[in-house]
């Protein structure tokens, strides 16, 4: 009994001194006991309902978009009423090549035999054996062919409809992933609905699915969108363990799949890695998570290297050099935290290593790894930014491509008319200014809150917001230089703008700066986060929904009888062993529709193919019949196809026509001041060969023609006529 007395007294000293307070506290405890039992059930039900409705809306949005694409494609090409040959002609350029290998896989006696024929392919390009799977990233076609045969779909649906359906389904997943990302950032699925609305309305600038279905980006970007959604959830501060593991696994799987689907994926992941590095600099508490993402990059790169037949482009990629350097500096930073002086020295060393080590590693790797892939990209960038001047046909042809030029004013006008661009700029400015406040607080030594509440109005402290703002600024900067990158940037413009207008935290951040006192800022933020997206949605519905319905009701028609006639003639009249020469875009269609061998392909990641394209294009230059004959016979060509559209091209940009670029490369016109004007003593070959006079008839015999194409047989025995 004597031992219990002191313990009771000690416990009583820590409690309130007055007995009244003790009694009132007990009464409050007793009165509050039933509330915790009811509150969690109500909160759980509310959260479940919110998640269920949001997920249902996300999946429904993706499915509706996929159905919309299918219906629009049917109306645009009148697809179901066409013959197989006419359907295949709708695939142009490199899209035709990708689909042709899907057909080859279905025709193969077994999957193993099909893989072997693709990896040792000598039936596509004359005098050249290529690994088509590695060089053209044909993993989507391999997967599609396996699914088609394994699911027994050959008895239900045609191969082309199955292939197109998979791509449209992936686009639905793309939209769903954007929906979820905006939902995770804003906390309301209303942001996801607005994201989908803006994405569909601005689909001319968000996707190229309508024009080129089999493009690698149409297969790859949905997986990247899933990766970004998983990364957004992974970076959130208030994430439980199970959700964090799920996001990590989803991010790992989607990162690797994205890397396998698109040969240029590692460049986009490099931008993401830079964004994460800057996030690591600005947000200390997310450092461990960022380095876990780095490990995913490393694993995906090496696994991709092995499964892509030891693709050296992945080893020499800037992504590997950057991530390896950052992980090494992280190890040095951890080992250097031993004292004040040592820590300061290590900070200087770490800063130096971060700036120099990635470049040094990349140079060292390139010294030991033989590589030729994507060297033309560096040459193009040198010319693009004025670091070098060239008369090279291939480089100037790249510069003239619409996707590699700066965006037009129409692009910004379209985004403004749909109200997307103004709201995007507003959201980015507010988030950037809030991020700057966070940076200044860290510089001044002020501690940041572990959990940011709505009342704080500090949206710039959230790590997922910091990442997205940095990423969109980097992507936007590149999209301002290369228009083709708008198809990567604009979908995230839709997502960020929708997140901003639907986020009470963003409005609260703005009101904190304005110091509103007449109206309660939290109440006003909640009202605006619901009212503004509702008003935007209603205005978009009123203006753009009738247009979308009109597109689905109008029956368009894709009519190209000349190409159909040409393909029919080749299949009926040309020998099976014949080799055709012509523009790379037309050669892709010939490979798909007829299966005949060609001299070149519309692929731009191989130096030999680029050189072939330039040489074959000489049929539109001012060269002699003998020169053209030597070029064509060097590639074992039997037939030459001259396209009237290229020969008589009247382009809006003079100097970007194929014949103009050839004249510049061959020195037949003035390119720069100081160059001498040189005339060719030969006429333009594509014009002269049509006249049928010597010496052209000695080398070439016209065997077929229509309004668009002229086909010439290349004579094996030359007969000279007067």
XYZ file of C-alpha atoms in Angstrom:
722
model
C 0.000 0.000 0.000
C 2.850 2.369 0.739
C 4.186 1.897 -2.783
C 0.887 2.898 -4.441
C 0.666 6.289 -2.776
C 3.578 8.029 -4.490
C 2.649 6.695 -7.897
C -0.851 8.094 -7.607
C 0.535 11.454 -6.545
C 2.968 11.540 -9.473
C 0.222 10.769 -11.962
C -1.967 13.438 -10.461
C 0.730 16.083 -10.888
C 0.692 15.605 -14.666
C -3.134 15.977 -14.831
C -5.133 19.223 -14.418
C -4.942 20.566 -10.881
C -8.603 21.385 -10.359
C -11.016 18.547 -9.664
C -13.700 20.326 -11.693
C -11.570 20.135 -14.791
C -10.986 16.444 -14.133
C -14.690 15.790 -13.815
C -15.578 17.825 -16.890
C -12.912 16.004 -18.883
C -14.360 12.666 -17.794
C -17.839 13.822 -18.769
C -16.584 14.882 -22.183
C -14.941 11.489 -22.633
C -18.142 9.698 -21.729
C -20.274 11.909 -23.978
C -17.859 11.569 -26.902
C -17.514 7.796 -26.841
C -20.324 6.959 -29.293
C -19.198 9.516 -31.909
C -15.924 7.811 -32.930
C -17.890 4.637 -33.583
C -20.252 6.336 -36.053
C -17.835 8.825 -37.593
C -15.407 6.292 -39.129
C -18.277 4.374 -40.742
C -19.673 7.555 -42.217
C -16.228 8.701 -43.403
C -15.417 5.290 -44.884
C -18.737 5.189 -46.728
C -18.203 8.733 -48.014
C -14.705 7.951 -49.228
C -15.826 4.711 -50.824
C -18.655 6.469 -52.650
C -16.304 9.200 -53.835
C -13.703 6.717 -55.081
C -16.344 4.498 -56.695
C -17.975 7.388 -58.579
C -14.574 8.756 -59.615
C -13.320 5.394 -60.873
C -16.592 4.818 -62.705
C -16.305 8.240 -64.337
C -12.645 7.608 -65.276
C -13.336 4.214 -66.861
C -16.460 5.503 -68.605
C -14.531 8.453 -70.024
C -11.857 6.166 -71.427
C -14.383 3.778 -72.946
C -16.424 6.586 -74.483
C -13.314 8.096 -76.040
C -12.292 4.735 -77.506
C -15.796 4.274 -78.974
C -15.675 7.825 -80.316
C -12.377 7.152 -82.094
C -13.751 3.962 -83.604
C -16.898 5.692 -84.879
C -14.952 8.669 -86.227
C -12.484 6.387 -88.002
C -15.362 4.494 -89.624
C -16.982 7.720 -90.810
C -13.730 9.233 -92.027
C -12.602 6.294 -94.173
C -15.932 4.474 -94.713
C -13.900 1.557 -93.462
C -16.393 -1.292 -93.272
C -17.504 -0.802 -96.897
C -14.018 -1.037 -98.393
C -11.964 -3.897 -99.731
C -8.872 -5.090 -97.862
C -6.512 -3.327 -100.276
C -8.281 0.020 -99.876
C -8.177 -0.319 -96.109
C -4.452 -0.990 -96.144
C -3.797 2.090 -98.281
C -5.127 4.241 -95.431
C -1.880 3.355 -93.616
C 0.720 5.725 -95.029
C 4.506 5.931 -94.663
C 6.012 4.282 -91.598
C 2.546 3.256 -90.369
C 2.310 0.932 -93.370
C 5.627 -0.712 -92.458
C 4.545 -1.425 -88.877
C 1.257 -2.991 -89.940
C 2.948 -5.049 -92.672
C 5.036 -6.852 -90.047
C 1.880 -7.559 -88.038
C 0.533 -9.269 -91.159
C 3.779 -11.205 -91.562
C 3.535 -12.482 -87.975
C 0.007 -13.749 -88.573
C 1.110 -15.530 -91.762
C 4.061 -17.237 -90.065
C 3.592 -20.986 -89.355
C 4.564 -20.448 -85.714
C 5.399 -17.603 -83.367
C 9.033 -18.715 -83.092
C 9.383 -18.827 -86.887
C 7.800 -15.406 -87.180
C 10.244 -13.947 -84.654
C 13.187 -15.467 -86.489
C 12.057 -14.076 -89.847
C 11.666 -10.598 -88.373
C 15.018 -10.619 -86.594
C 16.777 -11.924 -89.733
C 14.684 -10.084 -92.298
C 16.087 -10.031 -95.847
C 12.759 -9.803 -97.707
C 11.995 -6.141 -97.136
C 14.986 -4.059 -98.238
C 17.153 -5.210 -101.129
C 20.756 -6.190 -100.348
C 20.151 -5.674 -96.635
C 19.372 -7.988 -93.730
C 17.826 -6.166 -90.791
C 16.645 -6.978 -87.299
C 13.226 -5.428 -87.753
C 12.173 -6.024 -84.140
C 15.060 -3.995 -82.757
C 15.304 -1.373 -85.488
C 11.584 -0.583 -85.700
C 10.459 -1.416 -82.133
C 7.972 -4.045 -83.308
C 7.020 -5.260 -79.820
C 3.468 -3.863 -80.206
C 2.991 -5.953 -83.348
C 4.379 -9.055 -81.629
C 2.000 -8.621 -78.708
C -0.972 -7.909 -80.984
C -0.299 -10.995 -83.112
C 0.022 -13.223 -80.035
C -3.212 -11.870 -78.553
C -5.043 -12.298 -81.842
C -4.116 -15.953 -82.149
C -4.189 -16.884 -78.456
C -7.680 -15.478 -77.863
C -9.147 -17.164 -80.914
C -10.130 -13.822 -82.382
C -9.424 -15.063 -85.919
C -12.874 -16.657 -85.869
C -14.618 -13.506 -84.624
C -12.896 -10.408 -86.019
C -10.639 -9.489 -88.921
C -6.932 -8.897 -88.126
C -7.068 -5.209 -89.083
C -10.052 -4.463 -86.856
C -8.366 -6.298 -83.976
C -5.176 -4.273 -84.431
C -6.996 -0.951 -84.657
C -9.186 -1.879 -81.705
C -6.143 -2.449 -79.469
C -4.742 0.981 -80.339
C -8.093 2.680 -79.730
C -8.365 0.815 -76.427
C -4.941 2.108 -75.411
C -6.092 5.637 -76.198
C -8.968 5.055 -73.808
C -6.435 4.031 -71.147
C -4.466 7.178 -72.012
C -7.472 9.388 -71.270
C -8.275 7.433 -68.097
C -4.704 7.895 -66.821
C -4.893 11.658 -67.416
C -8.234 11.668 -65.586
C -6.727 9.878 -62.576
C -3.648 12.132 -62.494
C -5.744 15.298 -62.395
C -8.003 13.686 -59.788
C -5.048 12.776 -57.553
C -3.665 16.304 -57.717
C -6.910 18.200 -57.133
C -8.783 15.755 -54.895
C -11.933 15.837 -57.033
C -12.933 13.737 -60.037
C -14.503 16.861 -61.526
C -10.952 17.804 -62.606
C -10.698 14.503 -64.456
C -13.906 15.187 -66.364
C -12.631 18.610 -67.404
C -9.289 17.072 -68.454
C -11.057 14.616 -70.751
C -13.247 17.367 -72.225
C -10.252 19.553 -73.058
C -8.303 16.576 -74.405
C -11.044 15.579 -76.860
C -11.830 19.127 -77.958
C -8.152 19.819 -78.680
C -7.416 16.346 -80.087
C -5.855 17.902 -83.210
C -3.029 18.988 -80.903
C -3.133 16.188 -78.331
C -2.824 13.089 -80.525
C -2.038 11.863 -84.031
C -4.237 8.805 -83.740
C -6.652 10.019 -86.421
C -4.005 10.194 -89.139
C -1.495 7.458 -88.268
C -2.851 4.695 -86.073
C 0.225 2.366 -85.863
C 2.679 5.115 -84.846
C 4.938 4.095 -81.966
C 3.826 7.046 -79.845
C 0.189 5.897 -80.041
C 1.266 2.596 -78.466
C 3.728 4.091 -75.972
C 2.213 7.303 -74.580
C -0.695 5.554 -72.807
C 1.869 3.642 -70.739
C 3.737 6.858 -70.022
C 0.476 8.452 -68.856
C -0.040 5.484 -66.505
C 3.518 5.923 -65.245
C 2.923 9.629 -64.571
C -0.314 8.835 -62.716
C 1.486 6.257 -60.566
C 4.367 8.661 -59.955
C 1.921 11.375 -58.909
C 0.379 9.086 -56.312
C 3.796 7.835 -55.196
C 5.055 11.362 -54.502
C 2.095 12.343 -52.331
C 3.033 12.874 -48.686
C -0.046 11.361 -47.009
C 0.129 7.971 -48.708
C -0.327 4.715 -46.823
C 2.028 1.775 -47.232
C -0.204 -0.364 -49.439
C -1.018 2.496 -51.804
C 2.654 3.399 -52.005
C 3.617 -0.171 -52.929
C 0.871 -0.321 -55.554
C 2.022 2.955 -57.126
C 5.617 1.727 -57.110
C 4.756 -1.541 -58.840
C 2.540 0.183 -61.411
C 5.264 2.747 -62.055
C 7.880 0.007 -62.543
C 5.749 -1.972 -64.990
C 4.627 1.044 -67.015
C 8.157 2.522 -67.187
C 9.595 -0.680 -68.614
C 6.692 -1.187 -71.041
C 6.961 2.411 -72.220
C 10.667 1.932 -72.871
C 10.025 -1.198 -74.919
C 7.281 0.362 -77.039
C 9.102 3.451 -78.339
C 12.707 3.892 -79.352
C 12.748 7.544 -78.223
C 11.171 6.845 -74.824
C 14.442 7.235 -72.914
C 14.673 10.882 -74.003
C 11.279 11.616 -72.471
C 12.260 9.744 -69.322
C 15.449 11.821 -69.236
C 13.319 14.987 -68.961
C 11.344 13.317 -66.199
C 14.566 12.414 -64.370
C 15.720 16.043 -64.579
C 12.379 17.131 -63.109
C 12.734 14.635 -60.268
C 16.279 15.796 -59.591
C 15.072 19.396 -59.232
C 12.279 18.140 -56.984
C 14.929 16.445 -54.845
C 16.749 19.771 -54.597
C 13.627 21.700 -53.578
C 11.969 19.056 -51.369
C 14.235 17.279 -48.881
C 11.637 14.852 -47.534
C 11.062 13.250 -50.955
C 14.718 12.394 -51.593
C 14.374 8.700 -50.786
C 11.351 8.303 -53.065
C 13.122 10.069 -55.918
C 16.066 7.704 -55.687
C 13.704 4.740 -55.688
C 12.428 6.033 -59.035
C 16.048 6.242 -60.232
C 16.389 2.538 -59.459
C 13.361 1.864 -61.686
C 15.098 3.727 -64.514
C 18.281 1.693 -64.089
C 16.401 -1.605 -63.965
C 14.274 -0.728 -67.027
C 17.295 0.384 -69.034
C 19.317 -2.768 -68.455
C 16.371 -5.114 -68.867
C 15.424 -3.277 -72.042
C 19.022 -3.497 -73.248
C 18.976 -7.273 -72.878
C 15.534 -7.851 -74.403
C 16.107 -5.389 -77.259
C 18.991 -7.472 -78.581
C 21.634 -5.462 -76.684
C 20.489 -2.141 -78.062
C 23.465 0.225 -77.575
C 21.212 3.304 -77.769
C 19.999 2.572 -74.239
C 23.531 2.382 -72.809
C 24.654 5.653 -74.371
C 21.391 7.423 -73.520
C 21.629 10.567 -71.364
C 19.126 8.989 -68.963
C 21.559 6.296 -67.826
C 24.425 8.769 -67.406
C 22.298 11.216 -65.409
C 20.720 8.648 -63.102
C 24.019 6.836 -62.442
C 25.726 10.128 -61.618
C 22.915 11.254 -59.277
C 22.905 7.950 -57.409
C 26.684 8.107 -57.019
C 26.559 11.653 -55.651
C 23.800 10.578 -53.270
C 26.088 7.892 -51.840
C 28.899 10.402 -51.395
C 26.513 12.841 -49.759
C 25.368 10.244 -47.223
C 28.943 9.265 -46.391
C 29.970 12.863 -45.937
C 27.621 13.857 -43.119
C 30.175 13.624 -40.318
C 30.890 17.190 -39.326
C 30.148 20.778 -40.124
C 33.304 21.428 -42.125
C 33.170 18.063 -43.900
C 29.504 18.606 -44.735
C 30.260 21.972 -46.361
C 33.097 20.494 -48.389
C 30.904 17.607 -49.483
C 28.158 20.008 -50.611
C 30.641 21.750 -52.901
C 31.890 18.408 -54.230
C 28.330 17.145 -54.753
C 27.374 20.271 -56.685
C 30.445 19.887 -58.880
C 29.740 16.194 -59.469
C 26.093 16.806 -60.355
C 27.163 19.335 -62.992
C 30.026 17.364 -64.532
C 29.639 13.674 -63.762
C 26.672 12.936 -66.106
C 28.542 14.386 -69.088
C 31.747 12.600 -68.107
C 29.973 9.247 -67.729
C 28.236 9.652 -71.078
C 31.540 10.363 -72.825
C 33.224 7.372 -71.152
C 30.362 5.020 -72.061
C 30.445 6.172 -75.691
C 34.171 5.427 -75.809
C 33.598 1.762 -74.939
C 30.164 1.105 -76.472
C 30.045 1.096 -80.285
C 26.993 3.050 -81.380
C 25.609 4.684 -84.477
C 21.981 5.016 -83.479
C 20.450 8.477 -83.304
C 23.634 10.320 -84.313
C 21.531 12.099 -86.914
C 19.510 13.605 -84.049
C 22.574 15.434 -82.734
C 23.450 16.652 -86.227
C 19.904 17.875 -86.715
C 19.931 19.769 -83.395
C 23.196 21.459 -84.368
C 21.635 22.708 -87.595
C 18.307 23.524 -85.925
C 19.883 25.836 -83.350
C 22.263 27.441 -85.826
C 25.417 25.787 -84.500
C 26.216 24.400 -87.926
C 25.272 25.024 -91.557
C 24.802 22.286 -94.101
C 23.645 21.571 -97.642
C 23.000 17.944 -96.793
C 19.703 16.749 -98.237
C 18.663 14.655 -95.232
C 19.310 17.373 -92.645
C 17.501 20.030 -94.674
C 14.637 17.624 -95.310
C 14.296 17.153 -91.552
C 14.264 20.914 -91.032
C 11.409 21.259 -93.511
C 9.184 18.717 -91.766
C 6.214 20.368 -90.079
C 6.673 18.379 -86.867
C 10.259 19.635 -86.503
C 9.455 23.316 -86.953
C 8.284 25.847 -84.387
C 4.550 25.788 -83.584
C 2.297 27.933 -85.714
C 0.036 30.687 -84.422
C -2.974 28.506 -85.196
C -1.855 26.105 -82.484
C -2.007 28.768 -79.765
C -5.224 30.176 -81.211
C -6.946 26.781 -80.963
C -5.853 26.335 -77.335
C -7.080 29.841 -76.508
C -10.470 29.385 -78.180
C -11.141 26.356 -75.994
C -10.117 28.438 -72.914
C -7.358 25.899 -72.189
C -4.274 28.077 -72.601
C -5.391 31.034 -70.388
C -6.263 28.790 -67.449
C -3.063 26.769 -67.917
C -0.947 29.925 -67.768
C -2.810 31.083 -64.638
C -2.283 27.753 -62.876
C 1.416 27.545 -63.774
C 2.084 31.116 -62.631
C 0.402 30.586 -59.250
C 2.220 27.294 -58.655
C 5.573 28.736 -59.721
C 5.224 31.729 -57.386
C 4.225 29.425 -54.532
C 7.270 27.260 -55.279
C 9.486 30.341 -55.144
C 8.094 31.117 -51.699
C 9.043 27.619 -50.567
C 12.558 28.038 -51.912
C 13.037 31.361 -50.096
C 11.767 29.833 -46.854
C 14.323 27.048 -47.163
C 17.099 29.538 -47.931
C 16.148 31.548 -44.834
C 16.241 28.379 -42.736
C 12.519 28.184 -42.010
C 11.143 24.696 -41.533
C 8.390 23.444 -43.805
C 5.193 21.837 -42.576
C 4.967 18.079 -42.692
C 1.317 18.222 -43.800
C 0.031 21.227 -45.738
C -3.617 22.051 -45.002
C -6.117 24.039 -47.037
C -5.908 26.984 -44.652
C -2.154 27.325 -45.241
C -2.565 28.193 -48.930
C 0.840 26.761 -49.873
C 0.271 24.629 -52.915
C 3.938 24.986 -53.883
C 4.994 22.787 -50.940
C 3.349 19.651 -52.322
C 6.035 17.468 -53.955
C 3.777 16.122 -56.739
C 2.877 19.696 -57.716
C 6.537 20.723 -57.809
C 7.338 17.778 -60.073
C 4.504 18.456 -62.504
C 5.251 22.163 -62.795
C 8.934 21.546 -63.512
C 8.063 18.790 -65.999
C 5.501 20.872 -67.869
C 7.883 23.835 -68.102
C 10.611 21.609 -69.575
C 8.208 19.946 -72.030
C 6.666 23.271 -72.958
C 10.063 24.814 -73.646
C 10.882 21.994 -76.075
C 7.407 22.141 -77.641
C 8.041 25.807 -78.447
C 10.994 24.667 -80.574
C 9.660 21.440 -82.121
C 5.967 21.314 -82.991
C 5.904 17.511 -82.933
C 6.412 17.592 -79.159
C 3.071 19.330 -78.717
C 1.461 15.878 -78.821
C 3.298 15.087 -75.580
C 2.937 18.503 -73.946
C -0.680 19.429 -74.728
C -2.291 16.444 -72.910
C -0.517 17.539 -69.732
C -1.600 21.110 -70.357
C -5.178 19.784 -70.242
C -4.453 17.870 -67.052
C -2.714 20.734 -65.214
C -5.260 23.372 -66.215
C -8.127 21.146 -65.047
C -6.351 20.363 -61.781
C -5.780 24.055 -61.080
C -9.297 25.368 -61.596
C -10.741 22.450 -59.562
C -8.260 22.697 -56.671
C -9.446 24.658 -53.599
C -5.834 24.770 -52.459
C -4.775 26.718 -55.551
C -7.564 29.274 -55.072
C -6.678 29.491 -51.372
C -3.050 30.192 -52.285
C -4.193 33.055 -54.499
C -6.517 34.463 -51.813
C -3.730 34.346 -49.212
C -1.703 36.667 -51.421
C -4.708 38.952 -52.029
C -5.545 38.951 -48.265
C -9.297 38.760 -48.672
C -11.255 39.839 -45.584
C -14.755 40.567 -46.831
C -15.454 36.910 -47.631
C -14.088 33.898 -45.814
C -11.250 32.689 -48.124
C -11.785 28.960 -47.461
C -15.482 29.173 -48.281
C -14.781 31.198 -51.416
C -12.054 28.753 -52.513
C -14.423 25.811 -52.140
C -17.157 27.617 -54.074
C -14.847 28.640 -56.933
C -13.314 25.155 -57.200
C -16.816 23.908 -58.026
C -18.285 26.892 -59.861
C -15.423 27.683 -62.269
C -15.062 24.152 -63.739
C -18.853 23.891 -63.972
C -19.062 27.119 -65.965
C -16.161 26.036 -68.179
C -17.765 22.642 -68.743
C -21.131 24.141 -69.694
C -19.538 26.605 -72.122
C -17.473 23.834 -73.744
C -20.576 21.650 -74.007
C -22.567 24.411 -75.662
C -19.864 25.371 -78.164
C -18.038 22.134 -79.013
C -20.440 19.236 -78.378
C -22.521 19.971 -81.513
C -19.293 19.947 -83.570
C -18.304 16.546 -82.214
C -21.725 15.140 -83.023
C -21.543 16.613 -86.530
C -18.210 14.872 -87.127
C -19.782 11.539 -86.241
C -22.821 12.057 -88.469
C -20.988 13.341 -91.558
C -19.884 10.525 -93.844
C -16.451 11.313 -95.266
C -14.631 9.307 -97.902
C -11.002 8.418 -98.493
C -10.657 8.065 -102.263
C -7.326 7.184 -103.870
C -8.051 5.163 -107.026
C -4.611 5.770 -108.572
C -2.801 4.077 -105.692
C -5.302 1.203 -105.741
C -4.710 0.720 -109.463
C -0.934 0.811 -108.974
C -1.021 -1.830 -106.218
C -3.349 -4.017 -108.286
C -1.006 -3.818 -111.294
C 2.029 -4.736 -109.166
C 0.294 -7.797 -107.696
C -0.863 -8.987 -111.111
C 1.971 -8.052 -113.478
C 5.249 -7.693 -111.557
C 7.421 -10.765 -110.923
C 7.529 -12.023 -107.341
C 11.288 -11.389 -107.131
C 10.966 -7.806 -108.416
C 12.519 -4.919 -106.459
C 10.833 -1.507 -106.575
C 12.439 1.908 -106.182
C 10.679 5.186 -105.413
C 9.916 7.578 -102.580
C 10.182 5.976 -99.109
C 6.544 6.783 -98.290
C 5.303 4.923 -101.367
C 7.681 2.022 -100.708
C 6.081 1.496 -97.306
C 2.648 1.163 -98.926
C 4.025 -1.248 -101.565
C 5.572 -3.419 -98.852
C 2.243 -3.572 -96.987
C -0.150 -4.047 -99.915
C 1.912 -6.333 -102.140
C 4.747 -7.788 -100.042
C 7.279 -7.027 -102.806
C 10.845 -6.045 -101.936
C 11.807 -2.345 -102.013
C 15.016 -0.317 -102.033
C 14.199 2.055 -99.158
C 11.847 2.536 -96.213
C 10.328 5.597 -94.473
C 12.461 5.048 -91.367
C 14.859 7.664 -90.058
C 16.865 5.960 -87.318
C 19.376 4.179 -89.547
C 22.213 5.909 -91.399
C 22.223 3.387 -94.239
C 18.483 3.794 -94.847
C 18.820 7.577 -94.734
C 21.575 7.388 -97.357
C 19.434 5.089 -99.494
C 16.523 7.518 -99.295
C 18.724 10.380 -100.443
C 20.115 8.355 -103.336
C 16.705 7.132 -104.524
C 15.312 10.674 -104.308
C 17.854 11.614 -107.017
C 15.208 10.581 -109.567
C 13.738 14.053 -108.920
C 17.061 15.877 -109.374
C 18.905 17.248 -112.395
C 21.068 14.209 -112.971
C 21.821 12.228 -116.114
C 20.020 9.022 -117.051
C 23.285 7.127 -116.644
C 23.776 8.408 -113.069
C 20.242 7.422 -112.072
C 20.652 4.027 -113.735
C 23.866 3.353 -111.784
C 22.222 4.338 -108.494
C 19.191 2.115 -109.044
C 21.120 -0.913 -110.264
C 23.481 -0.644 -107.288
C 20.450 -1.523 -105.132
C 19.319 -4.282 -107.559
C 16.127 -2.384 -108.422
C 13.998 -3.767 -111.285
C 11.244 -1.140 -111.394
C 11.201 2.603 -110.855
C 8.064 4.517 -109.796
C 7.949 8.267 -110.451
C 5.300 10.205 -108.530
C 3.789 13.163 -110.300
C 2.969 14.834 -106.978
C 6.676 15.074 -106.095
C 7.939 15.807 -109.599
C 5.485 18.700 -110.080
C 5.274 19.688 -106.431
C 4.139 23.245 -105.769
C 4.858 23.745 -102.093
C 3.867 26.725 -99.985
C 7.431 26.903 -98.631
C 9.778 27.369 -101.535
C 13.085 25.732 -100.743
C 11.425 22.845 -98.890
C 10.268 20.913 -101.910
C 12.151 17.662 -102.515
C 13.518 18.882 -105.842
C 14.686 22.161 -104.250
C 16.529 20.307 -101.490
C 18.170 18.043 -104.066
C 19.287 21.016 -106.136
C 20.843 22.611 -103.050
C 22.625 19.390 -102.093
C 23.882 18.845 -105.650
C 25.071 22.447 -105.991
C 22.682 23.380 -108.801
C 21.367 26.545 -107.134
C 22.680 29.330 -104.918
C 22.379 28.311 -101.261
C 24.267 31.128 -99.499
C 25.833 34.432 -100.377
C 29.211 33.903 -101.958
C 28.265 30.613 -103.638
C 28.612 30.453 -107.354
C 25.546 29.733 -109.462
C 26.004 26.432 -111.258
C 23.679 25.068 -113.900
C 23.179 21.393 -114.593
C 23.497 20.411 -118.232
C 20.775 17.823 -117.647
C 17.099 18.411 -117.220
C 15.159 17.172 -114.236
C 15.121 13.399 -114.577
C 11.469 12.843 -113.595
C 10.431 15.218 -116.418
C 12.861 14.019 -119.057
C 12.138 10.307 -118.605
C 8.469 10.871 -119.465
C 9.315 12.233 -122.924
C 10.670 8.851 -124.094
C 13.770 9.902 -126.000
C 17.373 8.764 -125.994
C 19.298 8.193 -123.776
C 16.423 7.753 -121.280
C 14.670 5.039 -123.299
C 17.964 3.156 -123.425
C 17.919 2.636 -119.676
C 14.206 2.730 -118.779
C 11.061 1.348 -120.408
C 7.662 2.617 -119.320
C 5.358 -0.302 -118.507
C 2.486 1.353 -116.631
C 1.126 4.803 -115.883
C -1.922 6.624 -114.577
C -2.626 10.177 -113.437
C -0.324 9.961 -110.406
C 2.298 7.278 -111.076
C 4.657 6.313 -113.886
C 6.284 2.876 -113.645
C 9.491 2.147 -115.595
C 11.235 -1.165 -115.986
C 14.972 -0.838 -115.520
C 16.610 -2.460 -118.527
C 19.161 -5.158 -117.783
C 20.524 -5.055 -121.333
C 20.996 -1.493 -122.519
C 20.048 -0.835 -126.151
C 21.269 2.493 -127.492
C 18.913 4.167 -129.932
C 19.484 7.221 -132.011
